Short mmCIF file of C-alpha atoms and ligand atoms in Angstrom, two decimals:
data_model
loop_
_atom_site.label_atom_id
_atom_site.label_comp_id
_atom_site.label_asym_id
_atom_site.label_seq_id
_atom_site.Cartn_x
_atom_site.Cartn_y
_atom_site.Cartn_z
CA MET Q 1 0.00 0.00 0.00
CA THR Q 2 1.76 3.15 -1.16
CA THR Q 3 1.13 6.40 0.64
CA THR Q 4 -0.04 9.47 -1.23
CA ARG Q 5 0.95 12.84 0.15
CA ILE Q 6 -1.78 15.41 0.58
CA SER Q 7 0.05 18.01 -1.51
CA SER Q 8 -0.20 15.74 -4.55
CA LEU Q 9 -3.93 14.96 -4.21
CA PRO Q 10 -5.04 17.31 -7.04
CA SER Q 11 -3.31 14.97 -9.51
CA HIS Q 12 -5.17 11.93 -8.11
CA ILE Q 13 -8.77 12.99 -8.68
CA GLY Q 14 -11.02 9.98 -9.26
CA GLN Q 15 -8.46 7.58 -7.79
CA THR Q 16 -8.43 5.63 -4.54
CA VAL Q 17 -5.48 6.59 -2.38
CA THR Q 18 -4.07 5.94 1.07
CA LEU Q 19 -3.04 8.88 3.23
CA ARG Q 20 -1.02 8.64 6.42
CA GLY Q 21 -1.11 11.46 8.87
CA TRP Q 22 -2.75 13.08 11.87
CA ILE Q 23 -6.15 14.43 12.78
CA ARG Q 24 -6.22 18.19 13.16
CA ALA Q 25 -9.90 18.31 14.02
CA ILE Q 26 -12.95 16.15 13.74
CA ARG Q 27 -16.62 17.04 13.62
CA SER Q 28 -19.61 14.73 13.34
CA SER Q 29 -22.94 15.61 11.89
CA GLY Q 30 -25.40 12.70 12.03
CA LYS Q 31 -24.31 10.03 9.57
CA ILE Q 32 -21.23 11.85 8.38
CA ARG Q 33 -17.94 12.85 9.96
CA PHE Q 34 -15.68 15.60 8.68
CA ILE Q 35 -12.00 15.13 9.41
CA GLU Q 36 -9.36 17.79 8.95
CA PHE Q 37 -6.36 15.65 8.18
CA ARG Q 38 -2.73 16.71 7.88
CA ASP Q 39 0.42 14.89 6.84
CA GLY Q 40 3.04 17.63 6.82
CA SER Q 41 2.71 18.30 3.12
CA GLY Q 42 -0.64 20.00 3.57
CA ASP Q 43 -4.15 19.69 4.95
CA CYS Q 44 -7.21 18.14 3.41
CA GLN Q 45 -10.79 17.53 4.34
CA CYS Q 46 -11.83 13.90 4.59
CA THR Q 47 -15.39 12.67 5.01
CA VAL Q 48 -16.56 9.31 6.22
CA GLU Q 49 -20.15 8.19 6.05
CA ALA Q 50 -22.03 5.70 8.20
CA ILE Q 51 -22.51 3.48 5.13
CA HIS Q 52 -18.89 2.41 5.79
CA PRO Q 53 -19.60 1.31 9.37
CA GLU Q 54 -16.11 0.02 10.19
CA ALA Q 55 -14.35 3.13 9.01
CA PHE Q 56 -17.07 5.31 10.52
CA SER Q 57 -16.74 3.84 13.99
CA ALA Q 58 -12.91 3.83 13.84
CA PHE Q 59 -13.05 7.56 14.55
CA GLU Q 60 -15.15 7.14 17.69
CA GLY Q 61 -13.49 9.02 20.56
CA LEU Q 62 -10.28 9.79 18.65
CA GLY Q 63 -8.52 12.87 19.97
CA GLN Q 64 -6.78 15.61 18.07
CA GLU Q 65 -3.39 14.47 16.67
CA SER Q 66 -4.25 10.76 16.64
CA SER Q 67 -2.42 9.13 13.74
CA LEU Q 68 -4.15 7.09 11.06
CA ALA Q 69 -3.90 5.54 7.63
CA LEU Q 70 -6.95 6.50 5.58
CA THR Q 71 -8.02 4.96 2.30
CA GLY Q 72 -10.58 6.61 0.09
CA GLU Q 73 -11.48 8.22 -3.17
CA VAL Q 74 -10.24 11.68 -4.14
CA ARG Q 75 -12.98 14.01 -5.34
CA GLU Q 76 -12.82 17.50 -6.70
CA GLU Q 77 -14.32 19.89 -4.14
CA PRO Q 78 -13.78 23.57 -4.89
CA ARG Q 79 -14.99 24.61 -1.42
CA SER Q 80 -12.36 22.55 0.41
CA VAL Q 81 -8.73 23.44 1.11
CA GLY Q 82 -6.64 22.40 -1.87
CA GLY Q 83 -9.79 21.97 -3.98
CA VAL Q 84 -10.17 18.27 -3.14
CA GLU Q 85 -11.88 16.07 -0.61
CA VAL Q 86 -11.32 12.41 0.19
CA SER Q 87 -14.27 10.08 0.91
CA ILE Q 88 -12.93 7.50 3.31
CA GLN Q 89 -13.80 3.84 2.88
CA ALA Q 90 -11.26 2.35 5.29
CA ALA Q 91 -9.44 3.74 8.33
CA GLU Q 92 -6.63 2.17 10.30
CA VAL Q 93 -5.87 3.81 13.61
CA LEU Q 94 -2.09 3.88 14.16
CA HIS Q 95 -2.00 5.63 17.52
CA ILE Q 96 -4.60 7.26 19.72
CA SER Q 97 -3.67 10.67 21.03
CA GLU Q 98 -5.40 11.80 24.21
CA ASP Q 99 -5.56 15.25 25.79
CA TYR Q 100 -3.38 16.97 23.21
CA PRO Q 101 -2.15 20.04 25.08
CA ILE Q 102 -2.58 22.60 22.30
CA SER Q 103 -6.20 23.29 21.51
CA ARG Q 104 -8.03 25.74 19.29
CA LYS Q 105 -8.38 28.25 22.08
CA GLU Q 106 -5.41 30.56 22.18
CA HIS Q 107 -2.42 29.97 24.44
CA GLY Q 108 0.10 32.37 25.88
CA ILE Q 109 3.49 32.64 24.22
CA ASP Q 110 5.29 30.99 27.16
CA PHE Q 111 3.07 27.95 26.95
CA LEU Q 112 3.58 27.71 23.21
CA MET Q 113 7.37 28.09 23.53
CA GLN Q 114 7.46 25.32 26.15
CA HIS Q 115 5.49 23.15 23.72
CA ARG Q 116 7.48 24.21 20.68
CA HIS Q 117 7.91 20.54 19.68
CA LEU Q 118 4.12 20.25 19.34
CA TRP Q 119 3.47 23.84 18.28
CA LEU Q 120 5.39 23.06 15.07
CA ARG Q 121 2.39 20.96 13.99
CA SER Q 122 0.10 23.98 13.68
CA ASN Q 123 -0.91 25.36 10.29
CA ARG Q 124 0.84 28.61 11.00
CA GLN Q 125 4.14 27.01 11.98
CA ASN Q 126 3.93 24.61 9.02
CA ALA Q 127 3.64 27.61 6.69
CA ILE Q 128 6.61 29.37 8.31
CA LEU Q 129 8.74 26.21 8.15
CA ARG Q 130 7.96 25.77 4.46
CA ILE Q 131 8.85 29.38 3.71
CA ARG Q 132 12.06 29.08 5.73
CA HIS Q 133 12.94 26.01 3.70
CA ARG Q 134 12.25 27.91 0.47
CA ILE Q 135 14.36 30.88 1.54
CA ILE Q 136 17.31 28.61 2.33
CA THR Q 137 16.95 26.65 -0.90
CA ALA Q 138 16.68 29.86 -2.91
CA ALA Q 139 19.67 31.44 -1.18
CA ARG Q 140 21.87 28.43 -1.90
CA GLY Q 141 20.45 28.09 -5.41
CA PHE Q 142 21.27 31.70 -6.19
CA PHE Q 143 24.96 31.28 -5.37
CA ASP Q 144 25.17 27.83 -6.93
CA GLN Q 145 23.83 29.19 -10.22
CA ASP Q 146 26.08 32.22 -10.04
CA GLY Q 147 29.37 30.32 -10.04
CA PHE Q 148 30.05 30.33 -6.29
CA THR Q 149 31.70 27.41 -4.50
CA LEU Q 150 30.40 26.37 -1.08
CA ILE Q 151 33.11 26.54 1.58
CA ASP Q 152 32.35 25.13 5.02
CA THR Q 153 34.07 27.25 7.63
CA PRO Q 154 34.86 26.06 11.17
CA ILE Q 155 32.51 26.49 14.09
CA PHE Q 156 35.23 26.17 16.73
CA GLN Q 157 37.33 29.28 16.30
CA PRO Q 158 40.33 30.64 18.19
CA GLY Q 159 39.19 34.28 18.37
CA ALA Q 160 36.64 36.98 17.70
CA ALA Q 161 35.76 38.50 14.35
CA GLU Q 162 32.72 40.50 15.40
CA GLY Q 163 33.35 41.94 18.84
CA ALA Q 164 34.39 40.09 21.95
CA GLY Q 165 31.18 41.03 23.76
CA THR Q 166 29.10 38.41 22.00
CA LEU Q 167 31.49 35.43 22.09
CA PHE Q 168 30.45 32.06 23.48
CA ASP Q 169 33.49 30.35 24.89
CA VAL Q 170 34.06 26.63 25.03
CA ASP Q 171 36.76 24.51 26.58
CA TYR Q 172 38.75 23.03 23.71
CA PHE Q 173 40.87 20.37 25.42
CA GLY Q 174 41.93 22.91 27.99
CA GLU Q 175 42.51 25.69 25.45
CA PRO Q 176 40.05 28.56 25.09
CA ALA Q 177 37.95 28.46 21.92
CA TYR Q 178 34.83 30.21 20.75
CA LEU Q 179 31.75 29.37 18.72
CA ALA Q 180 31.72 31.00 15.28
CA GLN Q 181 30.24 34.51 15.09
CA THR Q 182 30.84 34.43 11.33
CA GLY Q 183 32.77 32.36 8.82
CA GLN Q 184 34.14 35.49 7.21
CA LEU Q 185 37.85 35.47 8.00
CA TYR Q 186 38.17 31.92 6.68
CA LEU Q 187 35.94 32.70 3.75
CA GLU Q 188 38.12 35.62 2.69
CA THR Q 189 41.10 33.32 2.38
CA ALA Q 190 38.98 30.82 0.46
CA ALA Q 191 37.92 33.60 -1.95
CA MET Q 192 41.61 33.97 -2.79
CA ALA Q 193 41.59 30.27 -3.66
CA MET Q 194 38.28 30.00 -5.53
CA GLY Q 195 37.27 33.53 -6.54
CA LYS Q 196 33.59 33.39 -5.57
CA VAL Q 197 32.68 31.46 -2.44
CA TYR Q 198 29.96 31.25 0.17
CA CYS Q 199 29.49 29.63 3.52
CA PHE Q 200 26.28 28.74 5.23
CA GLY Q 201 26.09 27.60 8.78
CA PRO Q 202 25.01 28.10 12.35
CA THR Q 203 26.29 31.29 13.90
CA PHE Q 204 26.55 32.10 17.59
CA ARG Q 205 26.31 35.42 19.36
CA ALA Q 206 25.93 35.85 23.08
CA GLU Q 207 23.38 38.65 22.67
CA LYS Q 208 22.72 39.72 26.21
CA SER Q 209 19.55 41.60 25.46
CA LYS Q 210 16.08 40.45 24.61
CA THR Q 211 14.92 41.92 21.32
CA ARG Q 212 12.57 40.74 18.63
CA ARG Q 213 15.48 40.37 16.19
CA HIS Q 214 18.25 38.62 18.09
CA LEU Q 215 18.79 34.92 18.61
CA THR Q 216 21.88 33.47 20.27
CA GLU Q 217 22.09 30.78 17.58
CA PHE Q 218 21.08 31.64 14.04
CA TRP Q 219 21.93 30.72 10.46
CA MET Q 220 23.90 32.99 8.23
CA ILE Q 221 24.74 32.67 4.56
CA GLU Q 222 27.81 34.65 3.54
CA PRO Q 223 29.17 35.26 0.04
CA GLU Q 224 32.73 36.51 -0.42
CA VAL Q 225 34.00 37.65 -3.80
CA ALA Q 226 37.52 38.37 -5.05
CA PHE Q 227 37.83 41.59 -7.04
CA ALA Q 228 34.45 42.83 -5.74
CA GLU Q 229 34.24 46.41 -4.51
CA LEU Q 230 31.48 48.04 -2.53
CA GLU Q 231 29.37 48.87 -5.59
CA ASP Q 232 29.55 45.24 -6.75
CA LEU Q 233 28.34 44.08 -3.34
CA GLU Q 234 25.39 46.49 -3.54
CA VAL Q 235 24.34 44.94 -6.84
CA LEU Q 236 24.92 41.41 -5.54
CA SER Q 237 22.76 42.02 -2.45
CA GLU Q 238 20.01 43.50 -4.59
CA ARG Q 239 19.96 40.58 -7.04
CA PHE Q 240 20.20 38.08 -4.20
CA LEU Q 241 17.29 39.46 -2.16
CA SER Q 242 15.05 39.98 -5.20
CA TYR Q 243 15.64 36.38 -6.22
CA ILE Q 244 14.80 34.98 -2.78
CA VAL Q 245 11.57 36.98 -2.54
CA GLN Q 246 10.61 35.98 -6.08
CA GLU Q 247 11.13 32.29 -5.29
CA VAL Q 248 8.92 32.51 -2.21
CA LEU Q 249 6.23 34.34 -4.18
CA THR Q 250 6.35 31.71 -6.92
CA HIS Q 251 6.23 28.64 -4.69
CA ASN Q 252 4.70 29.69 -1.36
CA ARG Q 253 1.96 32.15 -2.15
CA ASP Q 254 -0.61 30.05 -0.28
CA ASP Q 255 1.62 29.90 2.77
CA LEU Q 256 2.09 33.68 2.71
CA GLU Q 257 -1.63 34.18 2.43
CA SER Q 258 -2.37 31.77 5.25
CA LEU Q 259 -0.06 33.89 7.43
CA GLY Q 260 -2.02 36.98 6.45
CA ARG Q 261 1.06 38.46 4.77
CA ASP Q 262 0.51 41.47 2.52
CA VAL Q 263 1.81 39.86 -0.67
CA SER Q 264 1.77 43.10 -2.65
CA ALA Q 265 4.50 44.49 -0.37
CA LEU Q 266 6.69 41.55 -1.42
CA GLU Q 267 5.85 41.97 -5.09
CA ALA Q 268 7.43 45.43 -4.88
CA ILE Q 269 10.82 43.92 -3.98
CA GLN Q 270 12.61 44.42 -7.28
CA ALA Q 271 15.90 45.98 -8.28
CA PRO Q 272 17.00 48.72 -8.12
CA PHE Q 273 16.94 49.25 -4.35
CA PRO Q 274 17.35 52.74 -2.91
CA ARG Q 275 20.85 53.59 -1.68
CA VAL Q 276 21.94 56.18 0.87
CA THR Q 277 25.20 56.73 2.65
CA TYR Q 278 25.23 56.69 6.43
CA SER Q 279 25.67 60.49 6.40
CA GLU Q 280 22.63 60.90 4.13
CA ALA Q 281 20.67 58.61 6.43
CA VAL Q 282 21.58 60.81 9.38
CA ASP Q 283 20.37 63.87 7.43
CA LEU Q 284 17.15 61.99 6.76
CA LEU Q 285 16.69 61.36 10.49
CA HIS Q 286 17.21 65.06 11.13
CA HIS Q 287 14.84 66.26 8.41
CA PRO Q 288 11.68 68.13 9.53
CA ASP Q 289 9.63 66.34 6.85
CA LEU Q 290 10.41 63.03 8.50
CA HIS Q 291 9.42 64.36 11.92
CA ALA Q 292 6.12 65.66 10.52
CA LYS Q 293 5.48 62.27 8.97
CA LEU Q 294 6.24 60.44 12.21
CA GLU Q 295 3.98 62.81 14.20
CA ALA Q 296 1.16 62.21 11.71
CA GLU Q 297 1.64 58.47 12.03
CA LEU Q 298 1.50 58.78 15.81
CA ALA Q 299 -1.77 60.73 15.64
CA ALA Q 300 -3.27 58.14 13.28
CA GLU Q 301 -2.33 55.31 15.61
CA GLN Q 302 -3.85 57.16 18.56
CA THR Q 303 -7.13 57.34 16.65
CA ARG Q 304 -6.87 53.65 15.83
CA LEU Q 305 -6.35 52.83 19.49
CA GLN Q 306 -9.49 54.76 20.42
CA GLU Q 307 -11.41 52.81 17.78
CA LEU Q 308 -10.07 49.54 19.12
CA GLN Q 309 -11.12 50.47 22.64
CA LYS Q 310 -14.61 51.35 21.38
CA GLU Q 311 -14.83 47.99 19.64
CA ILE Q 312 -13.77 46.21 22.83
CA SER Q 313 -16.45 47.89 24.93
CA ASN Q 314 -19.06 47.12 22.22
CA LYS Q 315 -18.18 43.46 22.40
CA GLU Q 316 -18.20 43.50 26.17
CA GLY Q 317 -21.72 44.94 25.94
CA GLN Q 318 -22.78 42.10 23.62
CA LEU Q 319 -21.38 39.58 26.08
CA ALA Q 320 -24.17 40.44 28.56
CA GLN Q 321 -26.78 39.61 25.92
CA VAL Q 322 -25.63 36.20 24.67
CA SER Q 323 -26.13 32.96 26.53
CA LYS Q 324 -25.00 30.15 24.22
CA ALA Q 325 -21.65 28.86 25.49
CA TRP Q 326 -19.99 28.87 22.07
CA LYS Q 327 -21.09 32.45 21.46
CA VAL Q 328 -19.68 33.55 24.80
CA GLU Q 329 -16.45 31.77 24.02
CA LYS Q 330 -16.24 33.34 20.56
CA LEU Q 331 -16.84 36.84 21.91
CA ASN Q 332 -14.32 36.34 24.69
CA ARG Q 333 -11.76 35.21 22.17
CA GLU Q 334 -12.41 38.24 19.98
CA ILE Q 335 -12.17 40.54 23.01
CA ARG Q 336 -8.87 39.01 24.06
CA ASP Q 337 -7.54 39.41 20.50
CA LEU Q 338 -8.52 43.06 20.43
CA GLN Q 339 -7.10 43.66 23.90
CA GLU Q 340 -3.85 42.12 22.76
CA GLN Q 341 -3.76 44.45 19.74
CA ALA Q 342 -4.67 47.44 21.89
CA LYS Q 343 -1.95 46.64 24.39
CA GLU Q 344 0.66 46.41 21.67
CA LEU Q 345 -0.49 49.59 20.00
CA ASP Q 346 -0.56 51.41 23.32
CA LEU Q 347 3.03 50.39 24.00
CA TRP Q 348 4.06 51.59 20.55
CA ILE Q 349 2.29 54.94 21.17
CA GLN Q 350 4.03 55.31 24.54
CA ASN Q 351 7.44 54.73 23.00
CA GLN Q 352 7.08 56.65 19.77
CA PRO Q 353 7.69 60.20 21.13
CA ALA Q 354 11.07 59.04 22.46
CA HIS Q 355 11.89 57.47 19.10
CA ILE Q 356 11.06 60.71 17.30
CA GLU Q 357 13.24 62.57 19.76
CA ASP Q 358 16.08 60.07 19.19
CA ALA Q 359 15.85 60.64 15.45
CA LYS Q 360 16.03 64.41 15.94
CA THR Q 361 19.03 64.27 18.23
CA PHE Q 362 20.92 61.40 16.58
CA GLU Q 363 24.60 62.21 16.42
CA TRP Q 364 26.86 61.46 13.49
CA GLY Q 365 29.28 58.80 14.64
CA SER Q 366 27.01 56.45 16.58
CA ASP Q 367 25.77 53.19 15.17
CA PHE Q 368 22.15 52.92 14.15
CA GLY Q 369 20.16 50.96 16.68
CA GLY Q 370 17.00 48.99 16.02
CA ASP Q 371 14.87 52.13 16.41
CA GLU Q 372 16.71 54.19 13.81
CA GLU Q 373 16.72 51.23 11.45
CA THR Q 374 12.97 50.81 11.93
CA ILE Q 375 12.30 54.47 11.16
CA LEU Q 376 14.60 54.49 8.12
CA SER Q 377 13.37 51.25 6.64
CA LYS Q 378 9.73 52.35 7.00
CA GLN Q 379 10.38 55.23 4.59
CA PHE Q 380 10.96 52.92 1.62
CA ASP Q 381 8.99 50.14 -0.03
CA ARG Q 382 12.14 48.23 -0.98
CA PRO Q 383 15.18 47.21 1.01
CA LEU Q 384 17.37 50.21 1.75
CA ILE Q 385 21.12 49.92 1.14
CA VAL Q 386 23.02 52.08 3.64
CA THR Q 387 26.74 52.47 3.00
CA GLU Q 388 29.87 54.03 4.49
CA TYR Q 389 29.38 53.99 8.26
CA PRO Q 390 31.79 55.61 10.69
CA ARG Q 391 34.80 53.34 11.09
CA GLU Q 392 34.63 53.47 14.91
CA VAL Q 393 31.39 51.50 15.01
CA LYS Q 394 32.46 48.87 12.50
CA ALA Q 395 34.73 45.85 12.46
CA PHE Q 396 38.50 46.11 12.02
CA TYR Q 397 38.61 44.32 8.66
CA MET Q 398 36.43 46.82 6.77
CA LYS Q 399 38.18 48.87 4.10
CA ARG Q 400 38.68 52.51 4.98
CA ASN Q 401 37.02 54.88 2.58
CA PRO Q 402 39.62 56.67 0.43
CA SER Q 403 37.25 59.60 -0.16
CA ASP Q 404 36.40 60.02 3.54
CA PRO Q 405 38.74 58.29 6.00
CA ARG Q 406 36.24 58.73 8.86
CA THR Q 407 34.14 56.03 7.20
CA VAL Q 408 34.49 52.51 5.84
CA ARG Q 409 33.34 50.90 2.59
CA ASN Q 410 30.56 48.85 4.17
CA LEU Q 411 26.91 48.20 3.48
CA ASP Q 412 23.94 47.28 5.62
CA VAL Q 413 20.69 46.35 3.92
CA LEU Q 414 17.57 47.27 5.86
CA ALA Q 415 14.38 45.37 5.07
CA PRO Q 416 11.31 47.55 4.56
CA GLU Q 417 8.18 47.84 6.72
CA GLY Q 418 10.35 48.55 9.74
CA TYR Q 419 12.16 45.20 9.77
CA GLY Q 420 15.63 46.72 9.72
CA GLU Q 421 19.01 45.13 9.10
CA ILE Q 422 19.03 41.76 7.37
CA ILE Q 423 22.39 42.03 5.60
CA GLY Q 424 25.69 43.39 6.91
CA GLY Q 425 28.86 43.41 4.84
CA SER Q 426 31.76 45.34 3.42
CA GLN Q 427 34.65 45.60 1.09
CA ARG Q 428 37.66 44.33 3.09
CA GLU Q 429 40.87 46.15 3.86
CA ASP Q 430 43.27 44.70 1.31
CA GLU Q 431 46.37 46.73 2.26
CA LEU Q 432 48.50 44.91 4.81
CA ASP Q 433 49.97 47.96 6.56
CA VAL Q 434 46.61 49.75 6.83
CA LEU Q 435 45.00 46.66 8.32
CA MET Q 436 47.86 46.07 10.76
CA LYS Q 437 47.62 49.67 11.91
CA ARG Q 438 43.89 49.33 12.42
CA MET Q 439 44.36 46.16 14.47
CA GLU Q 440 46.90 47.93 16.61
CA GLU Q 441 44.45 50.77 17.24
CA GLU Q 442 41.89 48.19 18.32
CA GLY Q 443 44.40 46.65 20.69
CA MET Q 444 44.42 43.34 18.81
CA ASP Q 445 47.38 41.00 18.98
CA PRO Q 446 48.32 40.34 15.31
CA GLU Q 447 50.03 37.03 16.10
CA PRO Q 448 46.99 34.70 15.92
CA TYR Q 449 45.87 36.50 12.74
CA GLN Q 450 49.03 35.86 10.68
CA TRP Q 451 47.22 33.30 8.55
CA TYR Q 452 44.49 35.89 7.87
CA LEU Q 453 47.08 38.56 7.03
CA ASP Q 454 48.90 36.24 4.60
CA MET Q 455 46.37 36.90 1.85
CA ARG Q 456 47.51 40.54 1.97
CA ARG Q 457 51.10 39.34 1.48
CA TYR Q 458 50.60 37.00 -1.44
CA GLY Q 459 48.62 38.51 -4.27
CA SER Q 460 46.31 40.83 -2.37
CA VAL Q 461 43.26 41.93 -4.35
CA PRO Q 462 40.19 44.04 -3.59
CA HIS Q 463 37.45 41.79 -2.24
CA GLY Q 464 34.37 41.83 -0.11
CA GLY Q 465 31.24 40.09 0.97
CA PHE Q 466 28.29 40.14 3.29
CA GLY Q 467 26.18 38.00 5.59
CA LEU Q 468 22.44 37.48 5.38
CA GLY Q 469 20.67 36.34 8.53
CA ILE Q 470 18.19 33.65 7.54
CA GLU Q 471 15.88 34.18 10.51
CA ARG Q 472 15.58 37.95 10.03
CA THR Q 473 14.78 37.25 6.40
CA VAL Q 474 12.10 34.73 7.39
CA SER Q 475 10.69 37.24 9.85
CA TRP Q 476 10.42 39.94 7.20
CA ILE Q 477 9.13 37.76 4.35
CA CYS Q 478 6.54 36.08 6.58
CA GLY Q 479 5.62 39.38 8.25
CA LEU Q 480 6.27 38.10 11.79
CA LYS Q 481 6.50 40.24 14.89
CA HIS Q 482 9.24 38.26 16.61
CA ILE Q 483 12.22 36.20 15.49
CA ARG Q 484 11.35 33.31 17.84
CA GLU Q 485 8.93 31.80 15.31
CA THR Q 486 11.43 31.80 12.43
CA ILE Q 487 13.55 28.82 13.49
CA PRO Q 488 12.29 25.40 14.59
CA PHE Q 489 13.91 25.47 18.04
CA PRO Q 490 14.90 29.03 18.92
CA ARG Q 491 17.80 29.75 21.23
CA LEU Q 492 17.31 33.02 23.07
CA MET Q 493 18.77 34.54 26.17
CA GLY Q 494 16.80 32.80 28.88
CA ARG Q 495 15.50 29.96 26.73
CA MET Q 496 17.07 26.68 25.67
CA MET Q 497 14.15 24.26 26.03
CA PRO Q 498 12.93 22.26 24.25
P1 ATP G 1 22.69 43.91 14.88
O1 ATP G 1 23.40 45.22 14.93
O2 ATP G 1 21.28 43.97 14.44
O3 ATP G 1 22.92 43.07 16.11
P2 ATP G 1 25.01 42.97 13.53
O4 ATP G 1 25.54 44.25 12.99
O5 ATP G 1 25.59 42.39 14.77
O6 ATP G 1 23.42 43.09 13.70
P3 ATP G 1 26.29 41.46 11.44
O7 ATP G 1 27.43 41.15 12.30
O8 ATP G 1 26.46 42.43 10.34
O9 ATP G 1 25.03 41.90 12.34
O10 ATP G 1 25.69 40.08 10.89
C1 ATP G 1 25.13 39.94 9.59
C2 ATP G 1 23.67 39.54 9.65
O11 ATP G 1 23.45 38.45 10.55
C3 ATP G 1 22.76 40.62 10.18
O12 ATP G 1 22.42 41.54 9.16
C4 ATP G 1 21.55 39.82 10.61
O13 ATP G 1 20.73 39.47 9.51
C5 ATP G 1 22.17 38.57 11.15
N1 ATP G 1 22.30 38.61 12.61
C6 ATP G 1 23.28 39.19 13.33
N2 ATP G 1 23.12 38.97 14.64
C7 ATP G 1 21.98 38.23 14.76
C8 ATP G 1 21.29 37.65 15.87
N3 ATP G 1 21.74 37.78 17.10
N4 ATP G 1 20.16 36.93 15.62
C9 ATP G 1 19.73 36.77 14.36
N5 ATP G 1 20.35 37.28 13.28
C10 ATP G 1 21.46 37.99 13.46
MN1 MN G 2 24.69 42.17 16.70
#
């Protein structure tokens, strides 16, 4: 008995198939039962009628997430998910699930995080996992088709590349070692061997703050290209991101829609992307037009909050007039949803005046934080390429800017709709003496970096690259509020289970 996957059912109309999977929900109505069945590839509606008594009674008392093998005929049914329905003639119960902890009623985020291993079975998480998979496949595919060679860089590393503050240390047979914050230093040397290379692997940063965009373990894909200068990296990042978004739109439109994602915002992601220098971005933050726009947005959100509060009290009024349990439950759920929205909006309104003030008083020379990035990236409908940051806030290996030595030849790409930085990269310092001097200024001991400096001794060439954080990309493309849903088992400060 071969198993048919739910995703392929549309090509089996009129045939008898066997599905293996789990019950999402079950509802009986007299002589017919409706089963929402899932197998990981998708969901489908199955029906079983009392005229098949054995199959019909097999479902008696089965809880959510019980596993079964179902055999039946595939029929076209435009009103069902996927446009098909399966009429079951035989059912084999594989395992009975009782008291499944996650029900249709909503659960708090802590509860869901503790049950992450089960939460992954939900429609929403299935959609995110599929999109994550697509983003990774597309990212690799892009470089593979573009003549890049995959280079696997080490995870145990002897030192920092991105700032000692976020290093995780491990005991390496009595010697200190650290988990990789990036593969970059190794990748640069490999670019001198292979020309165009990329690495893709888990990346570790001991981020000691809780934000909606930081994990302590995340996945980063990093291209590195010999003979590439800053302008080439801008074009590469633009082509790369457009391709990834296009692939998701082509293959995962249903998933995006099921997440409630505004697909038209993604359709706008096409080259060319806007470009500003850091200095121009600072001017933008200081511009009165921006402040007027932010004030107007604040006023609009205040009005929306009032409307939400009105809607909540309306529903609370209705609550006194209904008696049916399911109606009470439905209203309560809606009220809780609205309260949740109102709470979030209220918090945003509370914080916004300070953010506007920060934009006004932002000083040239500091790094952009999440708030500045959010404000900047909200002003554009495509990713914003910001270049040439002050050298003090950037890593030692970035090439100093010949036209303005206060800055470096780097780029950050900020995703629109307020998502902020998803790509960070730069042209690298290719002059040995300049790099050595910079390391000295930073108080770095050059000794352990001799291997890294060698490429500046033997045929040094201009080169550069960047890193794309997969999870931030998933967050943006799926339209999620928090990075914790973008990876199957998130690692955050204060959470390592399950
Ligand atoms: P941020 O300033 O937002 O912490 P960063 O400047 O430390 O980011 P880079 O070192 O440039 O980031 O890393 C390249 C990319 O890796 C970032 O653009 C982002 O997509 C991703 N990234 C960095 N740190 C994290 C993290 N803690 N969790 C998830 N993704 C991250
Ligand atoms: Mn960081």
